[in-house]
Structure formats: structure tokens, C-alpha cells
Coordinates of C-alpha atoms in Angstrom, one line a residue:
X1 CA 30.0 -22.9 2.1
X2 CA 28.8 -21.8 5.4
X3 CA 28.6 -18.0 6.2
X4 CA 29.4 -17.1 2.6
X5 CA 27.5 -14.9 0.2
X6 CA 27.2 -15.6 -3.5
X7 CA 28.4 -12.7 -5.7
X8 CA 27.1 -13.0 -9.3
X9 CA 28.8 -11.6 -12.3
X10 CA 26.4 -10.7 -15.1
X11 CA 26.9 -9.3 -18.6
X12 CA 25.1 -6.0 -18.8
X13 CA 24.4 -3.5 -21.5
X14 CA 22.5 -1.0 -19.3
X15 CA 23.2 2.6 -19.8
X16 CA 24.4 3.0 -16.2
X17 CA 27.5 0.8 -16.7
X18 CA 28.7 3.0 -19.6
X19 CA 29.4 5.8 -17.1
X20 CA 32.4 3.9 -15.7
X21 CA 35.3 3.9 -18.1
X22 CA 37.2 1.4 -15.9
X23 CA 34.5 -1.2 -16.3
X24 CA 34.5 -0.8 -20.1
X25 CA 38.2 -1.8 -20.3
X26 CA 37.4 -5.3 -19.0
X27 CA 36.3 -8.2 -21.2
X28 CA 32.5 -8.6 -21.3
X29 CA 31.9 -5.3 -19.3
X30 CA 31.5 -7.3 -16.1
X31 CA 29.1 -5.8 -13.6
X32 CA 28.8 -7.1 -10.0
X33 CA 25.5 -7.6 -8.2
X34 CA 26.6 -6.9 -4.7
X35 CA 25.0 -6.5 -1.3
X36 CA 25.4 -2.7 -1.8
X37 CA 25.9 -1.5 -5.4
X38 CA 27.2 1.8 -4.0
X39 CA 30.4 0.1 -3.1
X40 CA 30.9 -1.1 -6.7
X41 CA 30.1 2.4 -8.1
X42 CA 32.5 4.1 -5.7
X43 CA 35.4 1.7 -6.5
X44 CA 34.9 2.0 -10.3
X45 CA 34.8 5.8 -9.9
X46 CA 38.2 5.6 -8.0
X47 CA 36.8 6.9 -4.7
X48 CA 40.0 6.9 -2.6
X49 CA 38.3 6.5 0.7
X50 CA 36.3 3.5 -0.4
X51 CA 39.3 1.9 -2.1
X52 CA 41.4 2.4 1.1
X53 CA 38.5 0.9 3.2
X54 CA 38.7 -2.2 0.9
X55 CA 42.4 -2.4 1.2
X56 CA 42.2 -2.3 5.0
X57 CA 39.7 -5.2 5.1
X58 CA 41.6 -7.2 2.5
X59 CA 45.0 -6.7 4.2
X60 CA 43.5 -7.5 7.6
X61 CA 42.2 -10.8 6.2
X62 CA 45.6 -11.5 4.7
X63 CA 47.2 -10.9 8.1
X64 CA 44.9 -13.5 9.7
X65 CA 42.9 -10.9 11.7
X66 CA 39.5 -11.9 12.8
X67 CA 38.5 -8.5 14.2
X68 CA 39.7 -4.9 14.3
X69 CA 39.9 -3.8 17.9
X70 CA 41.4 -0.3 18.3
X71 CA 42.5 -0.7 22.0
X72 CA 44.3 -3.9 21.3
X73 CA 46.0 -2.6 18.2
X74 CA 47.2 0.5 20.0
X75 CA 48.4 -1.5 23.0
X76 CA 50.4 -3.8 20.7
X77 CA 52.0 -0.9 19.0
X78 CA 53.1 0.8 22.3
X79 CA 54.1 -2.4 24.0
X80 CA 56.4 -3.8 21.3
X81 CA 56.4 -2.0 18.0
X82 CA 58.7 -4.4 16.2
X83 CA 56.4 -7.4 16.9
X84 CA 53.3 -5.2 16.1
X85 CA 54.9 -4.3 12.8
X86 CA 55.4 -8.0 11.9
X87 CA 51.8 -8.7 13.0
X88 CA 50.0 -5.9 11.1
X89 CA 52.5 -5.1 8.3
X90 CA 53.6 -1.6 7.1
X91 CA 50.7 -1.3 4.6
X92 CA 47.9 -1.9 7.1
X93 CA 49.6 0.4 9.7
X94 CA 49.7 3.2 7.2
X95 CA 46.1 2.7 6.1
X96 CA 44.7 2.4 9.6
X97 CA 46.6 5.2 11.2
X98 CA 47.5 7.6 8.4
X99 CA 51.2 7.4 9.3
X100 CA 54.0 5.3 7.8
X101 CA 55.7 2.8 10.1
X102 CA 59.0 4.7 10.4
X103 CA 57.2 7.9 11.6
X104 CA 55.2 5.9 14.1
X105 CA 58.3 4.2 15.5
X106 CA 60.2 7.5 15.7
X107 CA 57.4 9.3 17.6
X108 CA 55.8 6.5 19.6
X109 CA 57.3 7.5 23.0
X110 CA 55.9 11.0 22.8
X111 CA 52.7 11.2 24.9
X112 CA 51.0 13.7 22.6
X113 CA 51.6 11.5 19.5
X114 CA 50.3 8.5 21.3
X115 CA 47.0 10.3 22.0
X116 CA 46.8 11.4 18.3
X117 CA 47.7 7.9 17.1
X118 CA 45.1 6.2 19.3
X119 CA 42.4 8.7 18.2
X120 CA 43.2 8.1 14.4
X121 CA 42.9 4.3 14.8
X122 CA 39.7 4.6 16.8
X123 CA 38.1 7.0 14.3
X124 CA 39.1 4.8 11.3
X125 CA 37.7 1.6 12.8
X126 CA 34.5 3.4 13.9
X127 CA 34.1 4.7 10.4
X128 CA 34.3 1.2 9.0
X129 CA 31.6 0.2 11.5
X130 CA 29.4 3.1 10.5
X131 CA 29.7 1.9 6.9
X132 CA 28.8 -1.6 8.1
X133 CA 32.1 -3.0 6.8
X134 CA 32.7 -4.2 10.3
X135 CA 30.3 -5.5 12.8
X136 CA 29.9 -3.8 16.2
X137 CA 32.4 -6.1 17.8
X138 CA 35.0 -5.3 15.0
X139 CA 34.6 -8.5 13.1
X140 CA 34.5 -8.3 9.3
X141 CA 31.0 -8.2 7.9
X142 CA 29.8 -9.8 4.7
X143 CA 29.7 -6.3 3.2
X144 CA 33.3 -5.8 4.2
X145 CA 34.3 -9.1 2.5
X146 CA 32.5 -8.0 -0.7
X147 CA 34.3 -4.7 -0.7
X148 CA 37.6 -6.5 -0.2
X149 CA 36.8 -8.9 -3.0
X150 CA 35.9 -6.0 -5.4
X151 CA 39.1 -4.2 -4.5
X152 CA 41.1 -7.4 -5.1
X153 CA 39.4 -7.9 -8.5
X154 CA 39.9 -4.3 -9.7
X155 CA 43.6 -4.3 -8.6
X156 CA 44.4 -7.6 -10.4
X157 CA 42.5 -6.9 -13.6
X158 CA 44.2 -3.5 -13.9
X159 CA 47.5 -5.3 -13.3
X160 CA 46.8 -7.9 -16.0
X161 CA 45.6 -5.3 -18.5
X162 CA 48.8 -3.3 -17.9
X163 CA 51.0 -6.4 -18.4
X164 CA 49.1 -7.4 -21.5
X165 CA 48.5 -10.7 -19.9
X166 CA 44.8 -11.1 -20.9
X167 CA 44.8 -12.7 -24.4
X168 CA 43.7 -15.7 -26.4
X169 CA 45.8 -18.9 -26.0
X170 CA 45.0 -22.4 -27.3
X171 CA 46.7 -25.7 -27.0
X172 CA 47.6 -28.0 -30.0
X173 CA 45.6 -31.1 -29.2
X174 CA 44.1 -32.4 -32.5
X175 CA 40.4 -31.9 -33.0
X176 CA 38.0 -32.0 -36.0
X177 CA 36.3 -28.9 -34.9
X178 CA 39.1 -26.5 -34.0
X179 CA 40.7 -23.8 -36.1
X180 CA 43.3 -24.6 -38.8
X181 CA 46.8 -24.8 -37.5
X182 CA 50.1 -26.4 -38.7
X183 CA 50.3 -28.6 -41.8
X184 CA 51.3 -32.3 -41.6
X185 CA 51.2 -35.5 -43.6
X186 CA 47.7 -36.9 -44.3
X187 CA 46.9 -40.1 -42.4
X188 CA 44.0 -42.5 -42.2
X189 CA 41.1 -41.0 -40.4
X190 CA 41.7 -37.4 -41.5
X191 CA 38.9 -35.6 -43.2
X192 CA 39.4 -34.9 -46.9
X193 CA 38.0 -31.4 -46.4
X194 CA 41.0 -30.6 -44.3
X195 CA 43.5 -31.4 -47.1
X196 CA 45.9 -28.5 -47.7
X197 CA 45.5 -28.6 -51.5
X198 CA 48.2 -26.1 -52.5
X199 CA 50.8 -27.7 -50.2
X200 CA 49.9 -31.2 -51.6
X201 CA 50.3 -30.0 -55.2
X202 CA 53.7 -28.5 -54.4
X203 CA 54.8 -31.7 -52.8
X204 CA 53.8 -33.8 -55.8
X205 CA 55.6 -31.4 -58.2
X206 CA 58.8 -31.6 -56.1
X207 CA 58.7 -35.3 -56.2
X208 CA 58.2 -35.4 -60.0
X209 CA 54.7 -36.9 -59.8
X210 CA 52.3 -36.2 -62.7
X211 CA 49.4 -36.9 -60.4
X212 CA 48.9 -36.3 -56.7
X213 CA 49.6 -39.6 -54.9
X214 CA 48.4 -40.5 -51.4
X215 CA 51.9 -40.0 -50.0
X216 CA 51.9 -36.4 -51.3
X217 CA 48.8 -35.4 -49.4
X218 CA 49.2 -32.8 -46.7
X219 CA 46.5 -31.8 -44.2
X220 CA 45.8 -29.0 -41.7
X221 CA 46.2 -29.8 -38.0
X222 CA 43.1 -28.7 -36.2
X223 CA 43.7 -27.0 -32.9
X224 CA 41.3 -27.9 -30.1
X225 CA 39.7 -25.8 -27.3
X226 CA 38.6 -28.8 -25.2
X227 CA 37.2 -28.3 -21.7
X228 CA 39.8 -27.8 -19.0
X229 CA 39.0 -28.3 -15.3
X230 CA 41.7 -26.7 -13.1
X231 CA 41.8 -26.6 -9.3
X232 CA 43.8 -23.9 -7.6
X233 CA 45.4 -25.4 -4.4
X234 CA 46.6 -22.6 -2.1
X235 CA 48.8 -23.2 0.9
X236 CA 47.4 -20.9 3.7
X237 CA 49.9 -21.9 6.4
X238 CA 51.2 -19.2 8.8
X239 CA 54.3 -18.4 6.7
X240 CA 52.1 -17.3 3.9
X241 CA 50.7 -14.3 5.8
X242 CA 50.8 -10.8 4.4
X243 CA 52.1 -10.1 0.9
X244 CA 52.6 -13.8 0.0
X245 CA 49.0 -14.7 0.4
X246 CA 47.9 -11.4 -1.2
X247 CA 50.0 -12.1 -4.3
X248 CA 48.6 -15.7 -4.5
X249 CA 45.0 -14.5 -4.1
X250 CA 45.5 -12.0 -6.9
X251 CA 46.9 -14.8 -9.0
X252 CA 43.8 -16.9 -8.2
X253 CA 41.6 -14.0 -9.4
X254 CA 43.7 -13.8 -12.6
X255 CA 43.3 -17.6 -13.2
X256 CA 39.6 -17.6 -12.5
X257 CA 38.9 -14.5 -14.7
X258 CA 40.9 -15.8 -17.7
X259 CA 39.9 -19.5 -17.5
X260 CA 36.1 -18.8 -17.1
X261 CA 36.4 -16.3 -20.0
X262 CA 37.7 -19.2 -22.0
X263 CA 34.7 -21.3 -21.0
X264 CA 36.8 -23.5 -18.7
X265 CA 36.1 -24.2 -15.0
X266 CA 38.1 -23.4 -11.9
X267 CA 38.0 -25.0 -8.5
X268 CA 39.6 -23.9 -5.2
X269 CA 41.2 -25.8 -2.3
X270 CA 42.6 -23.8 0.6
X271 CA 44.7 -26.0 2.8
X272 CA 46.6 -25.9 6.1
X273 CA 46.5 -28.5 8.8
X274 CA 43.0 -29.1 7.5
X275 CA 41.1 -28.3 4.3
X276 CA 39.9 -24.8 5.1
X277 CA 37.7 -24.3 2.1
X278 CA 37.0 -26.0 -1.2
X279 CA 34.9 -25.3 -4.3
X280 CA 34.4 -27.8 -7.1
X281 CA 35.3 -26.5 -10.5
X282 CA 32.8 -23.9 -11.5
X283 CA 32.2 -21.1 -14.0
X284 CA 30.8 -18.7 -11.4
X285 CA 33.5 -16.1 -11.3
X286 CA 31.8 -13.9 -8.6
X287 CA 31.4 -16.8 -6.2
X288 CA 35.1 -17.8 -6.6
X289 CA 36.2 -14.2 -6.1
X290 CA 34.2 -13.9 -2.9
X291 CA 35.8 -17.1 -1.5
X292 CA 39.3 -16.1 -2.6
X293 CA 38.9 -12.8 -0.8
X294 CA 38.1 -14.6 2.5
X295 CA 41.3 -16.7 2.5
X296 CA 43.4 -16.1 5.6
X297 CA 46.7 -17.8 6.8
X298 CA 46.7 -20.5 9.5
X299 CA 49.2 -23.0 10.8
X300 CA 50.9 -26.0 9.2
X301 CA 50.5 -27.7 5.8
X302 CA 49.0 -31.1 4.9
X303 CA 49.8 -31.8 1.3
X304 CA 48.5 -35.4 1.3
X305 CA 45.0 -34.4 2.5
X306 CA 44.8 -31.5 0.0
X307 CA 45.8 -33.7 -3.0
X308 CA 43.4 -36.4 -2.0
X309 CA 40.6 -34.0 -1.5
X310 CA 41.3 -32.2 -4.8
X311 CA 41.4 -35.5 -6.6
X312 CA 37.8 -36.2 -5.5
X313 CA 36.6 -32.9 -6.8
X314 CA 37.2 -33.5 -10.5
X315 CA 34.3 -34.8 -12.6
X316 CA 34.3 -38.5 -13.6
X317 CA 33.9 -37.8 -17.4
X318 CA 36.7 -37.2 -19.8
X319 CA 38.1 -33.7 -19.5
X320 CA 41.5 -32.2 -18.9
X321 CA 42.1 -32.4 -15.1
X322 CA 44.8 -30.3 -13.6
X323 CA 45.8 -29.3 -10.1
X324 CA 48.0 -26.3 -9.5
X325 CA 49.6 -26.0 -6.1
X326 CA 51.0 -22.8 -4.6
X327 CA 53.2 -23.1 -1.5
X328 CA 56.2 -21.7 0.3
X329 CA 57.2 -24.7 2.4
X330 CA 57.4 -28.5 2.7
X331 CA 54.5 -30.6 4.0
X332 CA 54.7 -30.7 7.8
X333 CA 51.7 -32.9 8.9
X334 CA 51.9 -36.7 9.2
X335 CA 54.4 -39.4 10.3
X336 CA 56.2 -39.3 6.9
X337 CA 54.8 -36.2 5.2
X338 CA 57.1 -36.4 2.1
X339 CA 56.4 -40.1 1.3
X340 CA 52.7 -39.6 2.0
X341 CA 52.6 -36.6 -0.3
X342 CA 54.2 -38.6 -3.2
X343 CA 51.8 -41.5 -2.7
X344 CA 48.9 -39.1 -3.0
X345 CA 50.4 -37.6 -6.2
X346 CA 50.7 -41.1 -7.6
X347 CA 47.1 -41.9 -6.9
X348 CA 46.0 -38.6 -8.5
X349 CA 48.0 -39.5 -11.6
X350 CA 46.2 -42.8 -11.9
X351 CA 43.0 -40.8 -12.1
X352 CA 44.3 -38.8 -15.0
X353 CA 45.1 -35.7 -13.0
X354 CA 48.3 -33.7 -13.8
X355 CA 49.9 -31.6 -11.0
X356 CA 52.0 -28.4 -11.3
X357 CA 53.6 -26.5 -8.4
X358 CA 54.6 -22.9 -7.9
X359 CA 57.2 -22.6 -5.2
X360 CA 57.2 -19.3 -3.4
X361 CA 60.8 -18.7 -2.3
X362 CA 61.3 -22.4 -1.5
X363 CA 64.5 -23.6 0.1
X364 CA 66.7 -26.3 -1.5
X365 CA 65.0 -29.1 0.4
X366 CA 61.6 -27.9 -0.6
X367 CA 62.7 -27.5 -4.2
X368 CA 63.9 -31.1 -4.3
X369 CA 60.5 -32.4 -3.1
X370 CA 58.7 -30.1 -5.5
X371 CA 60.7 -31.6 -8.4
X372 CA 59.6 -35.0 -7.4
X373 CA 55.9 -34.0 -7.1
X374 CA 55.8 -32.4 -10.5
X375 CA 57.8 -35.1 -12.3
X376 CA 55.5 -37.8 -10.8
X377 CA 52.4 -35.7 -11.5
X378 CA 53.4 -35.0 -15.2
X379 CA 53.2 -31.2 -14.5
X380 CA 55.6 -28.3 -14.3
X381 CA 57.6 -26.7 -11.5
X382 CA 57.9 -22.9 -11.3
X383 CA 60.1 -21.2 -8.8
X384 CA 58.7 -17.7 -7.9
X385 CA 61.4 -15.4 -6.5
X386 CA 59.4 -12.3 -7.2
X387 CA 55.9 -12.1 -5.7
X388 CA 54.9 -9.7 -8.5
X389 CA 55.3 -12.5 -11.1
X390 CA 53.1 -15.1 -9.4
X391 CA 50.0 -14.1 -11.4
X392 CA 52.0 -14.3 -14.7
X393 CA 53.3 -17.8 -13.7
X394 CA 49.8 -19.0 -12.9
X395 CA 48.5 -17.9 -16.3
X396 CA 51.5 -19.5 -18.0
X397 CA 50.7 -22.8 -16.4
X398 CA 47.0 -22.5 -17.4
X399 CA 48.0 -21.8 -21.0
X400 CA 50.4 -24.8 -21.0
X401 CA 47.5 -27.1 -20.0
X402 CA 45.0 -25.5 -22.3

């Protein structure tokens, strides 16, 4: 939790919030207490410059950038544009320079354009420093991370609202205190107040009984909304850079927003060669959002360590415990990474933890291992071919658990 700032979400009925129609669309009229409330106001009012600033910071983090250094960026573009394009991505190049990548490549050898391009990059980065979104050395400030997290939040909630993906879902585990659901035969231990009288009478009549007998009794199945603790395990290896990690971060926002709205708790494990970050299941949405926004891609993947670490994060008491893993590759750390991974899954299962996995464009070998993981972990396997569907799949898995 070092070098992180806690962002708190509060329910507010203050008159000031009513000025922002965008905020009113979201459940609970969420308001963020940020380091600088002007950022929140600007984003909610669709201020394009502030939104673009947030996108620059967020995309830089997704690309694994630790700092924005104009001279280095310009030098990389001139030296080898194709490599620079892979490094920064088309979206960030457009936002930081004002030109799309095709235009830059076409005119990059023209001296006059080089001067103009360098000036645009320098001015944009200096502007981010002036707004204190970047430190003097170009590193991303806490305020910059907060703007990136707010941009990520607004983008994903707008997306979920457009898809109609924010709704009430409940599972069918039996409970005395849930809502009335399907009707079934009465059995010992059922409450008499749950008897479906009309259905019981009809059953008795059909059977030719003058009086209702015990075998005629029908009862309402009660649907439970028991507590769910879910940990979002995100692979942050180098291959996840760019749009992959962006889509997975948005999906993490969707899961956190929906689960916490349903009074469940969400945890986070970001893994590569080492555990990069972890948060025990919590109902503090703002805190999760801030940490999700900070996720950047690294090197290799160690599934065994991640599963073992996540298993220790669940509470000891009886709740639904579920780990959802997002990855685009096989585990690559350890002497026998596949066998060690399956052993860790087996140990998690013994602790009552179910494991699902979302494969981001996995190859056939990766899909084969993923099937073993989810079968052994009593979870589900989802193959995501379209990055735009990752958030929907994450919510689908949450609903299946709940």
C-alpha cells in the first residue's frame, strides 16, 4: 500500500452534485472525494482537455511508462518509428502530439515537421506538469493517477450503462430469508409459512384427495443473497501492455462497482514474476479504483505464487470464496510451472475456493491448461477473443457465483 492514496466514494445529496447530469445516471449518485475536486467537476462536465489529460496518463501507465520525457519520446520517434509506435501505441501518440500515427510516419523526415512535432510534445508534457499531473521530472504524480482513475471509472460506467449491464442478479442458493422463487415439494425442515397454498390445493385435487396430505404440500424456494468474496487476479506480464491491460482494468472497475453495489467484497491481486500489488476483499470502491488505475505491465507470469497468495487473502469464516484470473499466456516461472500451478489450484480448492479463468486470446496450449485449472478449481473458463467483451464476461462470472 506504499505510495498510494485512498480515494473515498461517498453518497451525497448536496445540491452541487445535482448540477452534473452524468453523475445522476449512476447508481447511488456517487461522488468522489479527490485530491483536487476540480478534476472531478471537469470530467463530469465533459471538459475535453481534462479528459484527454486523464487518457494520456492512463494510457502511459498501461504502456508501462514510468515518466513522460519529451526529448526521449521525440528521439525514439525519429530513430525508429515502427518500434516507437509499438512502445507508445497509436492512441497515446495521437493524444500527446495531436497527430495520428500515419500522418507522423508520412511526414517524419521533413525537418519543419520534426520541429513542429517536438514542440507539440514538449508543450503537452509541460502543460501536464503545470497542472501537477506530472512531477518536474516527468513521473506521474498522485494527482495524475487520480485523474486517470476517474477517467477510467467514467469511461467504464458509461460503457456498462450503454450495454445495460448494470442490473440485479441473484443466485438460487436456498435461504430462509431470501425472496420467493421457484416452487418445489415440501420437505422436513421447511417453514410452514413458505407453503404455496394454492399450488398445494391444486395438487391434492389432481390426486383425488379430499384433504391435503403431506405429500401434496408444495413450498416456495427462497433465493439467497449470501455474502460473496471475490478476488480479481490480473496478469500484468509484458504481453498485456496497451489495450489488453486497459480492457482488463475497465473490467476490474465494472466488477468492483457492481459487486460492492450488491454488498459483496472485492479483492485484487496483480501478478507477474512477483506479486506486484494485492488488496484483501473490501467494500471501498474508491480505494480499489485508485489501485486498479496504477496497474502497469511487467515481465513474466507466476501463477503458482499468485494463487497461493490469493488463497491466504480470503477470510476464514464461511462465505463464498471465488478467484477470477485474467491472463493471455501460460505460467512461465518455476521448474515445472504447469504442474506447480495445478498443485496450487488443488490446495485452494481444499480451502473452499473456486477458480474461474478468462483467457485473453490464448493459444491452444494455453487453453488446454486453462481447462485443467477451471475443472480442478470448480470454476468456469471463458475465452475472450474480443477485448470489448471482457467486462461483460467478468460480470457474467460474478453473476454465476452470486
